[in-house]
Coordinates of C-alpha atoms in Angstrom, one line a residue:
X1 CA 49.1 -137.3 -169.7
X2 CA 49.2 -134.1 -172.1
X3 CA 47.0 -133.9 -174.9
X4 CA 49.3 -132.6 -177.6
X5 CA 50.4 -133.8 -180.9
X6 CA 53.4 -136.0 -180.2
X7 CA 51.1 -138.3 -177.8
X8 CA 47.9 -138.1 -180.3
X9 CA 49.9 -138.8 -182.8
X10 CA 52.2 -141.7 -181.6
X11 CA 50.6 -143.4 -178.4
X12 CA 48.0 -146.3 -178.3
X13 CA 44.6 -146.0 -176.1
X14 CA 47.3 -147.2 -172.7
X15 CA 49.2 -144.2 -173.3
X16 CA 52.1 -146.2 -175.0
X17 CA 54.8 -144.9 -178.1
X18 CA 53.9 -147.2 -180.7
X19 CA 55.6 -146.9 -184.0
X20 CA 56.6 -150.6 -185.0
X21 CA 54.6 -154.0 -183.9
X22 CA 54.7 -157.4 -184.5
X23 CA 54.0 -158.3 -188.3
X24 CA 50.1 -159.5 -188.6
X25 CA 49.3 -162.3 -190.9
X26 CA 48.8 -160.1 -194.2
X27 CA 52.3 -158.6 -193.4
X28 CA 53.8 -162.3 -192.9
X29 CA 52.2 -163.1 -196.2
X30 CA 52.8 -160.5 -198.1
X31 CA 56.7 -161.1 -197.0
X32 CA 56.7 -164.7 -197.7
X33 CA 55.3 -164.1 -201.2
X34 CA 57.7 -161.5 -202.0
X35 CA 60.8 -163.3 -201.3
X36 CA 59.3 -166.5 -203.0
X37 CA 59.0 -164.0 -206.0
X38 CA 62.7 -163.2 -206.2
X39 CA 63.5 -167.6 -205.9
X40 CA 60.8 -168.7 -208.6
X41 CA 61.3 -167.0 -212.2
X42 CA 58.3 -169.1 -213.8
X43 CA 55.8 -166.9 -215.4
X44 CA 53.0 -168.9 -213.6
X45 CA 54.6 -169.2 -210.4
X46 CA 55.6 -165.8 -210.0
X47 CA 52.3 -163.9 -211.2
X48 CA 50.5 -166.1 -208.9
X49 CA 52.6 -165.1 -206.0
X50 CA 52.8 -161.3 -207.2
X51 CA 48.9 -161.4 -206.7
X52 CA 48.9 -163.1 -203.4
X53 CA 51.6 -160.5 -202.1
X54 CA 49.6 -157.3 -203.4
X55 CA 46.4 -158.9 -201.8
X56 CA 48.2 -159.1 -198.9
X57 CA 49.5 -155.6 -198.5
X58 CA 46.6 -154.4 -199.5
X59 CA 44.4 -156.2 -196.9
X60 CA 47.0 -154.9 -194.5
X61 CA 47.2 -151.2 -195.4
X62 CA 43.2 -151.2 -194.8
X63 CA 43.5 -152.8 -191.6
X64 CA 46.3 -150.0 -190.5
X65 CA 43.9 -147.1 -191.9
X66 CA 41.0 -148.1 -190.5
X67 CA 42.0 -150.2 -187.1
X68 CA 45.5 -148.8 -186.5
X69 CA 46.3 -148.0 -182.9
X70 CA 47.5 -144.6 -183.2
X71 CA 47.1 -142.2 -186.1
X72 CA 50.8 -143.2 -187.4
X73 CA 50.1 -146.3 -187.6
X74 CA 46.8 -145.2 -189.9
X75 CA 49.2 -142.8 -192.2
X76 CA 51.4 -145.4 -192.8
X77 CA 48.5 -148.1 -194.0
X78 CA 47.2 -145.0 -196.0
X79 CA 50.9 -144.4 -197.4
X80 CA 51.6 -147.9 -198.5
X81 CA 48.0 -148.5 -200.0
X82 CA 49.1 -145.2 -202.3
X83 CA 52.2 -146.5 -203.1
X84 CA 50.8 -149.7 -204.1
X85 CA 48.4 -148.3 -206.2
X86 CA 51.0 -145.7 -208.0
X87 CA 53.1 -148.7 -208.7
X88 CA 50.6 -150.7 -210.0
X89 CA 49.4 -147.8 -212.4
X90 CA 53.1 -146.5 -213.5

């Protein structure tokens, strides 16, 4: 296998293209509580859920940009935990 960028960039340890995988329980949560958001308008409710679902992504964007199986995978837990935090400050 060549060592350039395309394959340091995209492949996992077995030499395989990975760009997508199967959601991991943060991701599952962080779904769940988001859609639950949109179908509960109490205050309570939906500030409780709005905290579990930034938990969540947060928990997974560290787990991307420090355990991802390629370094896409890392950008992309590094890209969302930004945009999480810009949208929390704006």
């Amino acid at each position: 296998m060549t060592d350039n960028w395309f394959d340091r960039f995209f492949r996992d340890k077995d030499g395989n293209i990975v760009i997508g995988q199967l959601p991991n329980p943060p991701l599952l949560v962080w779904a769940i509580a988001s859609v639950l958001q949109l179908i509960f308008k109490t205050v309570t409710i939906h500030t409780g859920l709005d905290i579990i679902a930034l938990i969540a992504i947060v928990i997974w964007a560290l787990a991307e940009l420090f355990q991802g199986v390629n370094y896409f995978r890392r950008s992309l837990g590094l890209i969302v935990l930004i945009a999480t935090i810009a949208s929390r400050l704006s």
